[in-house]
mmCIF file of C-alpha atoms in Angstrom:
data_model
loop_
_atom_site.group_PDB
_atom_site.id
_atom_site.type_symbol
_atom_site.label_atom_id
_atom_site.label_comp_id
_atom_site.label_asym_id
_atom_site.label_seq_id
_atom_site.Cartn_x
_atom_site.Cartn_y
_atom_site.Cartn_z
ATOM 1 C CA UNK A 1 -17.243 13.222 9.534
ATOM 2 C CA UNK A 2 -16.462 16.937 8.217
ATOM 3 C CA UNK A 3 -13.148 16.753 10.118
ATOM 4 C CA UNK A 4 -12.546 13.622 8.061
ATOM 5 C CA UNK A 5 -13.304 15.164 4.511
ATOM 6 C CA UNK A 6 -11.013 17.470 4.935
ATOM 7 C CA UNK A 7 -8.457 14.665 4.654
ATOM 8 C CA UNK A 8 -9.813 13.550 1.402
ATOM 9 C CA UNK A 9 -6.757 14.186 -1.492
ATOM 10 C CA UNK A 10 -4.318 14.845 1.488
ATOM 11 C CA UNK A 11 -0.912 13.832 0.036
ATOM 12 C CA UNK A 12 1.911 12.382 1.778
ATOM 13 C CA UNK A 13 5.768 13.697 0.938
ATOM 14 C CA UNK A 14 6.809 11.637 -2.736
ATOM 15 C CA UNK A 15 8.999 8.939 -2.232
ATOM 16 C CA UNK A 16 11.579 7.708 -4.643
ATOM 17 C CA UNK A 17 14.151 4.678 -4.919
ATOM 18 C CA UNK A 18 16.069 2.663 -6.644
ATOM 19 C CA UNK A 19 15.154 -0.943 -7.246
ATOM 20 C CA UNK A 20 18.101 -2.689 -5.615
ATOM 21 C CA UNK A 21 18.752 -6.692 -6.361
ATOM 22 C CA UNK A 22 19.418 -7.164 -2.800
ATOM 23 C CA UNK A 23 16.408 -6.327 -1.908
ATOM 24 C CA UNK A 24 14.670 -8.281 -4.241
ATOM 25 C CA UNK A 25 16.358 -10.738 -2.852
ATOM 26 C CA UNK A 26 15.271 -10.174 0.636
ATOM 27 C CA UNK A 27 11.559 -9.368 -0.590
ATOM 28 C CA UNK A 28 11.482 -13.064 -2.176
ATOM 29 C CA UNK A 29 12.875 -14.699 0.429
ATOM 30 C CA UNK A 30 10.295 -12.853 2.585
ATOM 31 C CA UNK A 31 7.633 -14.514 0.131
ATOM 32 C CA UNK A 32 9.035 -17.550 0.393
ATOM 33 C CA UNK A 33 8.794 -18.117 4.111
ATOM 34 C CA UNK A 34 6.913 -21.046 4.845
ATOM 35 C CA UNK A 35 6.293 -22.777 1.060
ATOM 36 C CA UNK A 36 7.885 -25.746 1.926
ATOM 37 C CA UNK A 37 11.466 -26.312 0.178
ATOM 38 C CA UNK A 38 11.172 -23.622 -1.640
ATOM 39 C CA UNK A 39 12.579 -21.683 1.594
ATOM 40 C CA UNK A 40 15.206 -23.660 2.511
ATOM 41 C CA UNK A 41 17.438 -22.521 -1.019
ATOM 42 C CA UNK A 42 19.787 -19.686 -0.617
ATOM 43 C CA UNK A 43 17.750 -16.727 -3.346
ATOM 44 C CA UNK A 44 20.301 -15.264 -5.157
ATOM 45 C CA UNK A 45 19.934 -11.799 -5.941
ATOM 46 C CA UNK A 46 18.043 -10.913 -9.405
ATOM 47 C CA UNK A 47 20.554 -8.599 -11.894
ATOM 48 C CA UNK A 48 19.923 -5.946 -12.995
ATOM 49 C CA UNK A 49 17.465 -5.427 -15.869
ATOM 50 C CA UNK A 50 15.433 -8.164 -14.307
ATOM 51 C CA UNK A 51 11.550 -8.017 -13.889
ATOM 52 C CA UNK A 52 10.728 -8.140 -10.590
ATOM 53 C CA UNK A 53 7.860 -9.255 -8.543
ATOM 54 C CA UNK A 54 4.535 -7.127 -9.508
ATOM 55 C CA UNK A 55 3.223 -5.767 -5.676
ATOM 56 C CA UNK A 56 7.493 -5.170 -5.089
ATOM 57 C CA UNK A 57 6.875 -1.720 -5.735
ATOM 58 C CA UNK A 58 4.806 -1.668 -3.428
ATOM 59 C CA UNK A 59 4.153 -4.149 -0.509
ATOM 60 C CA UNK A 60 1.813 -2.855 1.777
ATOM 61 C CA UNK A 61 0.348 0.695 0.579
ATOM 62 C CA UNK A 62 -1.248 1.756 4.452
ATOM 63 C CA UNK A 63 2.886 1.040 5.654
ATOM 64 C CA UNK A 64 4.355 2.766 2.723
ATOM 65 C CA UNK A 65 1.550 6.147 2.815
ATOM 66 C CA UNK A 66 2.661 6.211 6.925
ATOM 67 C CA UNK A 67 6.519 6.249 5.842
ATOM 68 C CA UNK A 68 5.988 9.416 3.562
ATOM 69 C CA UNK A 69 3.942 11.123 6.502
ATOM 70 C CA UNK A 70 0.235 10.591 4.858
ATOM 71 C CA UNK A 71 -1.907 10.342 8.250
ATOM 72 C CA UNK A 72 -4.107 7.311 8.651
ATOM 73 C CA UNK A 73 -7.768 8.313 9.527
ATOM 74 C CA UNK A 74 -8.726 6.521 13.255
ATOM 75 C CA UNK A 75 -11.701 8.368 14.492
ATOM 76 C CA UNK A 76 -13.471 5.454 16.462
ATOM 77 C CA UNK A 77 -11.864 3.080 19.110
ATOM 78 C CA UNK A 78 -10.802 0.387 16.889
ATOM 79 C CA UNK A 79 -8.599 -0.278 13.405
ATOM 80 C CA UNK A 80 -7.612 -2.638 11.352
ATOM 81 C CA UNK A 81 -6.311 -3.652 8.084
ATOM 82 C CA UNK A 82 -8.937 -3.823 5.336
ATOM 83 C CA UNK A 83 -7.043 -5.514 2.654
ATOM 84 C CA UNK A 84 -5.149 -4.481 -0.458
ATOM 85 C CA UNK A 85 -5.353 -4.496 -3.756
ATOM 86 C CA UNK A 86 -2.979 -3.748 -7.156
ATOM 87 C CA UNK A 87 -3.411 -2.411 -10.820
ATOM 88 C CA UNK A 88 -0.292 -3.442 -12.390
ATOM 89 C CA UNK A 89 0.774 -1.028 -15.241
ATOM 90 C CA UNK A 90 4.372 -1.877 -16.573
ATOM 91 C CA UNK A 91 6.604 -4.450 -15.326
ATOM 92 C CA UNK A 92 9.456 -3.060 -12.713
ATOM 93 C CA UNK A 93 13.181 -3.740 -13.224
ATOM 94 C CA UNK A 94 16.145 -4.007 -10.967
ATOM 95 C CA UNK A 95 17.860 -0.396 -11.554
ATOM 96 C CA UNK A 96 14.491 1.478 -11.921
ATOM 97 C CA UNK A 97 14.212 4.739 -10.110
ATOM 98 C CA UNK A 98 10.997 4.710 -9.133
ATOM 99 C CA UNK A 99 8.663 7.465 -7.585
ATOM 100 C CA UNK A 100 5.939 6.458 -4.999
ATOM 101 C CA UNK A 101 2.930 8.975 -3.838
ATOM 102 C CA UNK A 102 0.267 7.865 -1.618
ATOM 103 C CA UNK A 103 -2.930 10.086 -1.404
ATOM 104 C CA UNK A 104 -6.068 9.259 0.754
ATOM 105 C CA UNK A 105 -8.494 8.297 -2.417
ATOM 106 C CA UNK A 106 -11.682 8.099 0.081
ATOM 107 C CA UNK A 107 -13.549 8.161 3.159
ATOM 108 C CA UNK A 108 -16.413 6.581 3.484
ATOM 109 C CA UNK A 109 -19.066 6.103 6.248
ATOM 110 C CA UNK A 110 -21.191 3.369 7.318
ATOM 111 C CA UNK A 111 -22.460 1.577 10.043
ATOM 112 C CA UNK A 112 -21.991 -2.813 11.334
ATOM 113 C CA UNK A 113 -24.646 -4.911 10.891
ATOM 114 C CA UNK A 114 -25.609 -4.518 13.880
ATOM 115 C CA UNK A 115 -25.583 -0.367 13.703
ATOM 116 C CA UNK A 116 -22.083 0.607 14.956
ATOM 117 C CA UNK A 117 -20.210 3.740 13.387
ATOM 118 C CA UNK A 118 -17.629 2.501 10.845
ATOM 119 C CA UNK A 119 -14.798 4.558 8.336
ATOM 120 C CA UNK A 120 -13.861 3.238 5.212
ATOM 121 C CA UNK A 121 -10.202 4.701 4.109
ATOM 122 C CA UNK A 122 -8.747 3.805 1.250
ATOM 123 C CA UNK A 123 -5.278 4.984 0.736
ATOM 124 C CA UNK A 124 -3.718 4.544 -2.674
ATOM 125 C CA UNK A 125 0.068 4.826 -3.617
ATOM 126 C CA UNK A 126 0.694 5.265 -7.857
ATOM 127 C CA UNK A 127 4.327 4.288 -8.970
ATOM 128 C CA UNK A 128 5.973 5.872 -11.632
ATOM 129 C CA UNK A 129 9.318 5.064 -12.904
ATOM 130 C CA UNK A 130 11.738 7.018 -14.389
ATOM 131 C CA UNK A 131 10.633 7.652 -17.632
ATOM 132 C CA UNK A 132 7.589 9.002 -16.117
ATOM 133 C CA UNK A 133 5.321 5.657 -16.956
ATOM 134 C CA UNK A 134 2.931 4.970 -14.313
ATOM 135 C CA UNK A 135 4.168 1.417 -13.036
ATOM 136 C CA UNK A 136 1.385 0.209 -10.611
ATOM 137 C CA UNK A 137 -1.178 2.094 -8.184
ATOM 138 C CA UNK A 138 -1.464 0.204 -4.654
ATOM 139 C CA UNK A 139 -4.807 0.310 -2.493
ATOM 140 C CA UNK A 140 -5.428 -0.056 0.670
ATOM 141 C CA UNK A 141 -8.464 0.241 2.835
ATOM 142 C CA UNK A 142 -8.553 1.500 6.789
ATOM 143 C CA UNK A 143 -11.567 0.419 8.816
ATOM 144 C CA UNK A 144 -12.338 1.621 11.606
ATOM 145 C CA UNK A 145 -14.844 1.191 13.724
ATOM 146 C CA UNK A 146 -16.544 1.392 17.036
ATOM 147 C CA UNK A 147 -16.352 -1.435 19.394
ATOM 148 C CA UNK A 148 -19.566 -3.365 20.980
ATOM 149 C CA UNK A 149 -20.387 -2.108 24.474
ATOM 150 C CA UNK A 150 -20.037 -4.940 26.820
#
């Protein structure tokens, strides 16, 4: 677990982008997948100046953290998505710059119910835009664990 802590705060290289309506675009039509006929119309792109989705900046925070190099803790045999979470700051338009930085936020360890090892990792990614407001800061948590002997 020492080996682990030193991982703690570890930052990954900054990320920044442009909020493109084309992407938007795809992102929604992404979200749209499978909500009945709400997927079958064409999504046109948003323009810009348009507020876009709140979690856009930010999808997935353990995908975005490995894309700018931040490791992802798996000491034990299996691991697996814990879920993610968003604190939504300032609304994001299309033609924002915005900065991403992920940072492993904590390591925790515990143990199954039934008394196998288990790391908590939560990985958060803050988004600022380019007036230097903090947009939205994106969670997510790593478990990993061991698996049952057979």
């Amino acid at each position: 677990m020492d080996e682990l802590r030193t991982l703690l705060g570890a930052v990954g290289t900054p990320r920044t982008l442009t909020v493109q309506g084309r992407d938007v675009q795809r992102f929604l039509a992404a979200t749209a997948a499978g909500s009945g006929a709400a997927a079958t119309r064409p999504i046109p792109a948003p323009a810009a100046g348009s507020i876009v989705p709140p979690t856009f900046f930010c999808p997935d925070p353990l995908v975005a953290a490995a894309e700018m190099g931040l490791p992802r803790p798996r000491p034990l045999s299996r691991t697996i998505d814990g879920g993610s979470e968003w604190e939504i700051y300032r609304p994001v338009r299309v033609g924002d710059t915005l900065t991403l930085v992920a940072q492993i936020a904590g390591i925790t360890q515990r143990t199954t119910q039934d008394g196998r090892p288990m790391v908590l990792t939560v990985i958060e990614v803050r988004g600022w835009n380019q007036d230097g407001f903090l947009v939205g800061v994106a969670r997510g948590t790593s478990v990993s664990y061991e698996e049952r002997a057979s």
